Amino acid sequence: MEHDFWISKWQNNEIAFHEAQGNPYLVKHHGFLSSTDSPRVFVPLCGKTRDIHYLLSQGYDVVAAELSELAITQLFEELGELPEITQDTSHKRYHIPGLTVFVGDFFALTAKQIGDITSVYDRAALIALPDTMRVRYTQQLMSLTNKARQFLICVDYDQTVMPGPPFATPEDTVRSLYEAHYTVTRCESEEIEGGLKGKVEAKNDVYYLTPR
Ligand SMILES: C[S@@+](CC[C@H](N)C(=O)[O-])C[C@H]1O[C@@H](n2cnc3c(N)ncnc32)[C@H](O)[C@@H]1O
């Protein structure tokens, strides 16, 4: 998707993807992210997700990336925090203790900028991108995080019924993108009640990606 697409989604407040509460799969499975004593979780394409509030409340250090500055302004307002804002080469860096967000293009970030990462939480990032961008996205994500373990939430449905985003992400696609580097374990697969946007039957598929 073009940058303008997402910038205008935020400007027009067309953010149906945003969940009012912490994601229930994250609440249930967040222990997967804490494989070390001092977990530092990377959240790509983070929007203003409440999941960041949840991760902070559980004591995780969080590093995140988002294109829209409006989203990140709202994130910090909703956290009730006043961030320190600095310009870090290609990105603006919003920081409070325990949380750093890089505002700008995810594909322009470097591993040096974000520092050591122990795990990745991907909800509505991979599925926000069309097939044509996915190899580039997963390669960049693995390169940024040194193939850190990953908790991944996907949606699957008949893509011929409805265009994305979110884009259908069947298990075969997850495996073809990640299986060379990770053991891929689908830990949940659940029908979405009422379907996706009330238009098409769909399910949430949830994965543990454990580095090989
Ligand atoms: C479907 S939303 C999901 C947001 C969040 N993960 C959540 O669960 O609410 C996708 C987000 O990716 C952001 N995004 C899209 N392309 C991006 C890019 N190239 N770099 C950084 N963020 C991007 C959009 O602005 C949008 O907030």
Tab-separated table of C-alpha atoms and ligand atoms in Angstrom:
chain	number	residue	atom	x	y	z
A	1	MET	CA	0.000	0.000	0.000
A	2	GLU	CA	1.144	3.520	-0.657
A	3	HIS	CA	2.026	5.760	2.271
A	4	ASP	CA	-0.753	8.192	1.278
A	5	PHE	CA	-3.328	5.441	1.728
A	6	TRP	CA	-2.460	5.011	5.420
A	7	ILE	CA	-1.826	8.690	6.118
A	8	SER	CA	-5.301	9.537	4.825
A	9	LYS	CA	-6.860	6.645	6.785
A	10	TRP	CA	-5.511	8.241	9.963
A	11	GLN	CA	-6.462	11.779	8.902
A	12	ASN	CA	-10.041	10.653	8.193
A	13	ASN	CA	-10.180	8.516	11.345
A	14	GLU	CA	-10.957	5.426	9.240
A	15	ILE	CA	-9.327	3.083	11.698
A	16	ALA	CA	-11.729	0.145	12.027
A	17	PHE	CA	-8.627	-2.051	12.570
A	18	HIS	CA	-8.007	-0.336	15.916
A	19	GLU	CA	-9.170	-2.423	18.875
A	20	ALA	CA	-10.611	-0.663	21.922
A	21	GLN	CA	-9.016	-3.151	24.319
A	22	GLY	CA	-5.797	-5.152	24.432
A	23	ASN	CA	-6.014	-8.028	21.964
A	24	PRO	CA	-7.345	-11.170	23.720
A	25	TYR	CA	-4.795	-13.423	22.008
A	26	LEU	CA	-1.985	-11.195	23.247
A	27	VAL	CA	-3.415	-11.262	26.772
A	28	LYS	CA	-3.602	-15.064	26.625
A	29	HIS	CA	-0.224	-15.727	24.970
A	30	HIS	CA	2.037	-12.823	25.942
A	31	GLY	CA	4.249	-15.214	27.943
A	32	PHE	CA	5.647	-16.343	24.577
A	33	LEU	CA	7.214	-12.890	24.245
A	34	SER	CA	9.073	-13.118	27.537
A	35	SER	CA	11.759	-15.676	26.787
A	36	THR	CA	14.389	-13.640	28.654
A	37	ASP	CA	14.507	-11.753	31.972
A	38	SER	CA	14.435	-8.379	30.214
A	39	PRO	CA	12.192	-8.773	27.191
A	40	ARG	CA	12.319	-6.001	24.612
A	41	VAL	CA	9.431	-6.410	22.219
A	42	PHE	CA	9.271	-4.891	18.732
A	43	VAL	CA	5.806	-3.913	17.442
A	44	PRO	CA	5.935	-3.163	13.690
A	45	LEU	CA	3.268	-0.971	12.041
A	46	CYS	CA	1.846	-0.295	15.495
A	47	GLY	CA	-0.820	2.367	14.900
A	48	LYS	CA	-2.020	3.495	18.325
A	49	THR	CA	-2.685	-0.039	19.469
A	50	ARG	CA	-3.911	-0.624	23.021
A	51	ASP	CA	-1.602	-3.639	22.970
A	52	ILE	CA	1.260	-1.261	23.716
A	53	HIS	CA	-0.572	-0.155	26.878
A	54	TYR	CA	-0.978	-3.819	27.796
A	55	LEU	CA	2.659	-4.744	27.138
A	56	LEU	CA	3.842	-1.782	29.225
A	57	SER	CA	1.488	-2.771	32.055
A	58	GLN	CA	3.057	-6.235	32.037
A	59	GLY	CA	6.555	-4.790	32.371
A	60	TYR	CA	7.803	-5.252	28.809
A	61	ASP	CA	10.119	-2.758	27.173
A	62	VAL	CA	8.532	-1.849	23.842
A	63	VAL	CA	10.016	-0.546	20.608
A	64	ALA	CA	7.546	0.233	17.846
A	65	ALA	CA	7.349	1.660	14.333
A	66	GLU	CA	4.555	3.580	12.635
A	67	LEU	CA	4.210	5.739	9.534
A	68	SER	CA	1.536	8.110	10.828
A	69	GLU	CA	2.627	10.778	13.295
A	70	LEU	CA	-1.040	11.445	14.058
A	71	ALA	CA	-1.401	7.848	15.273
A	72	ILE	CA	1.580	8.229	17.561
A	73	THR	CA	0.432	11.576	18.917
A	74	GLN	CA	-2.841	9.866	19.823
A	75	LEU	CA	-1.000	6.854	21.275
A	76	PHE	CA	0.902	9.031	23.747
A	77	GLU	CA	-2.184	11.144	24.536
A	78	GLU	CA	-4.107	7.965	25.343
A	79	LEU	CA	-1.202	6.702	27.437
A	80	GLY	CA	-1.338	10.028	29.291
A	81	GLU	CA	2.374	10.520	28.677
A	82	LEU	CA	4.420	13.395	27.282
A	83	PRO	CA	7.163	11.884	25.132
A	84	GLU	CA	10.595	13.259	24.394
A	85	ILE	CA	10.662	13.796	20.615
A	86	THR	CA	13.920	13.758	18.688
A	87	GLN	CA	14.901	13.470	15.047
A	88	ASP	CA	16.820	10.218	14.466
A	89	THR	CA	18.210	10.250	10.888
A	90	SER	CA	15.258	9.033	8.802
A	91	HIS	CA	12.700	8.926	11.622
A	92	LYS	CA	11.208	10.930	14.453
A	93	ARG	CA	11.761	9.136	17.735
A	94	TYR	CA	9.085	9.387	20.458
A	95	HIS	CA	10.378	8.171	23.786
A	96	ILE	CA	9.311	7.625	27.375
A	97	PRO	CA	10.977	5.160	29.750
A	98	GLY	CA	10.054	1.666	28.527
A	99	LEU	CA	8.706	2.792	25.158
A	100	THR	CA	10.340	4.090	21.993
A	101	VAL	CA	8.386	4.645	18.789
A	102	PHE	CA	10.008	5.392	15.436
A	103	VAL	CA	7.733	7.472	13.240
A	104	GLY	CA	8.378	7.048	9.529
A	105	ASP	CA	8.759	4.267	6.983
A	106	PHE	CA	9.298	0.823	8.517
A	107	PHE	CA	11.336	-0.142	5.452
A	108	ALA	CA	13.837	2.656	6.119
A	109	LEU	CA	14.551	1.601	9.727
A	110	THR	CA	17.852	-0.035	10.650
A	111	ALA	CA	18.740	-2.630	13.274
A	112	LYS	CA	21.192	-0.126	14.755
A	113	GLN	CA	18.402	2.397	15.332
A	114	ILE	CA	16.071	0.029	17.147
A	115	GLY	CA	18.740	-1.861	19.131
A	116	ASP	CA	18.507	-5.399	20.506
A	117	ILE	CA	15.095	-7.013	20.304
A	118	THR	CA	14.108	-10.241	22.079
A	119	SER	CA	10.672	-10.778	20.503
A	120	VAL	CA	8.242	-9.447	17.931
A	121	TYR	CA	4.499	-8.895	18.213
A	122	ASP	CA	2.751	-8.659	14.838
A	123	ARG	CA	-0.964	-7.944	14.924
A	124	ALA	CA	-2.398	-6.400	11.742
A	125	ALA	CA	1.006	-5.618	10.234
A	126	LEU	CA	1.712	-8.552	7.883
A	127	ILE	CA	-1.998	-8.725	7.059
A	128	ALA	CA	-2.090	-5.003	6.273
A	129	LEU	CA	0.259	-5.570	3.342
A	130	PRO	CA	-0.550	-7.041	-0.073
A	131	ASP	CA	1.242	-10.153	-1.355
A	132	THR	CA	3.633	-8.023	-3.407
A	133	MET	CA	5.074	-6.412	-0.253
A	134	ARG	CA	5.206	-9.396	2.044
A	135	VAL	CA	8.585	-10.890	1.205
A	136	ARG	CA	10.159	-7.461	1.591
A	137	TYR	CA	8.309	-6.904	4.882
A	138	THR	CA	9.292	-10.241	6.434
A	139	GLN	CA	12.918	-9.916	5.271
A	140	GLN	CA	13.129	-6.433	6.781
A	141	LEU	CA	11.478	-7.592	10.016
A	142	MET	CA	13.873	-10.532	10.394
A	143	SER	CA	16.848	-8.355	9.565
A	144	LEU	CA	15.834	-5.627	12.056
A	145	THR	CA	15.280	-8.079	14.901
A	146	ASN	CA	17.951	-10.684	14.169
A	147	LYS	CA	15.143	-13.219	13.671
A	148	ALA	CA	13.775	-12.797	17.161
A	149	ARG	CA	10.902	-15.057	18.167
A	150	GLN	CA	7.559	-13.789	16.996
A	151	PHE	CA	3.925	-13.887	18.057
A	152	LEU	CA	1.841	-13.401	14.915
A	153	ILE	CA	-1.898	-12.872	14.521
A	154	CYS	CA	-3.370	-13.364	11.041
A	155	VAL	CA	-6.756	-13.415	9.419
A	156	ASP	CA	-7.847	-15.832	6.717
A	157	TYR	CA	-10.843	-15.592	4.409
A	158	ASP	CA	-11.813	-15.916	0.757
A	159	GLN	CA	-9.943	-13.014	-0.839
A	160	THR	CA	-12.137	-13.175	-3.944
A	161	VAL	CA	-15.143	-11.987	-1.885
A	162	MET	CA	-13.553	-8.820	-0.568
A	163	PRO	CA	-10.423	-6.805	-1.284
A	164	GLY	CA	-7.939	-6.084	1.518
A	165	PRO	CA	-6.694	-4.702	3.756
A	166	PRO	CA	-6.717	-6.809	5.787
A	167	PHE	CA	-5.354	-9.272	3.248
A	168	ALA	CA	-6.106	-12.970	3.645
A	169	THR	CA	-3.097	-14.764	5.083
A	170	PRO	CA	-3.497	-18.532	4.953
A	171	GLU	CA	-1.196	-20.845	6.878
A	172	ASP	CA	0.608	-21.815	3.638
A	173	THR	CA	1.562	-18.160	3.142
A	174	VAL	CA	2.886	-17.822	6.699
A	175	ARG	CA	4.916	-20.988	6.225
A	176	SER	CA	6.321	-19.939	2.861
A	177	LEU	CA	7.406	-16.583	4.311
A	178	TYR	CA	8.877	-17.808	7.575
A	179	GLU	CA	9.449	-21.571	7.658
A	180	ALA	CA	13.043	-21.408	6.404
A	181	HIS	CA	13.955	-19.452	9.552
A	182	TYR	CA	11.395	-20.404	12.179
A	183	THR	CA	9.488	-23.363	13.494
A	184	VAL	CA	5.942	-22.238	12.748
A	185	THR	CA	3.307	-23.393	15.237
A	186	ARG	CA	-0.316	-22.425	14.820
A	187	CYS	CA	-1.559	-22.172	18.397
A	188	GLU	CA	-5.098	-20.891	17.754
A	189	SER	CA	-7.544	-20.951	14.859
A	190	GLU	CA	-10.958	-19.449	15.552
A	191	GLU	CA	-13.909	-18.377	13.454
A	192	ILE	CA	-14.591	-14.633	13.654
A	193	GLU	CA	-18.128	-14.273	14.936
A	194	GLY	CA	-20.250	-12.475	12.323
A	195	GLY	CA	-17.438	-12.730	9.764
A	196	LEU	CA	-14.959	-10.076	8.659
A	197	LYS	CA	-16.621	-6.647	8.460
A	198	GLY	CA	-19.897	-8.647	8.402
A	199	LYS	CA	-19.175	-9.524	4.756
A	200	VAL	CA	-17.284	-12.792	4.603
A	201	GLU	CA	-16.653	-15.824	6.803
A	202	ALA	CA	-13.205	-15.502	8.296
A	203	LYS	CA	-10.980	-16.866	11.028
A	204	ASN	CA	-8.165	-15.640	13.193
A	205	ASP	CA	-5.030	-17.771	13.001
A	206	VAL	CA	-2.431	-17.226	15.670
A	207	TYR	CA	1.178	-18.396	15.457
A	208	TYR	CA	4.302	-18.873	17.509
A	209	LEU	CA	7.414	-18.423	15.351
A	210	THR	CA	10.400	-19.907	17.127
A	211	PRO	CA	13.844	-19.359	15.573
A	212	ARG	CA	15.366	-22.562	14.197
B	1	LIG	C1	-3.938	-2.245	9.895
B	1	LIG	S1	-3.063	-1.029	10.771
B	1	LIG	C2	-2.616	-1.941	12.226
B	1	LIG	C3	-2.131	-1.103	13.366
B	1	LIG	C4	-1.808	-1.889	14.647
B	1	LIG	N1	-0.861	-2.946	14.417
B	1	LIG	C5	-3.055	-2.406	15.302
B	1	LIG	O1	-3.123	-3.597	15.602
B	1	LIG	O2	-3.965	-1.600	15.562
B	1	LIG	C6	-1.545	-0.919	9.859
B	1	LIG	C7	-0.673	0.226	10.290
B	1	LIG	O3	0.539	0.186	9.548
B	1	LIG	C8	0.955	1.504	9.306
B	1	LIG	N2	1.886	1.457	8.154
B	1	LIG	C9	1.583	1.148	6.886
B	1	LIG	N3	2.671	1.168	6.100
B	1	LIG	C10	3.713	1.503	6.913
B	1	LIG	C11	5.109	1.694	6.703
B	1	LIG	N4	5.665	1.544	5.481
B	1	LIG	N5	5.888	2.034	7.756
B	1	LIG	C12	5.337	2.161	9.004
B	1	LIG	N6	4.021	1.996	9.263
B	1	LIG	C13	3.211	1.669	8.231
B	1	LIG	C14	-0.347	2.252	9.033
B	1	LIG	O4	-0.236	3.647	9.198
B	1	LIG	C15	-1.277	1.598	10.045
B	1	LIG	O5	-1.317	2.318	11.256
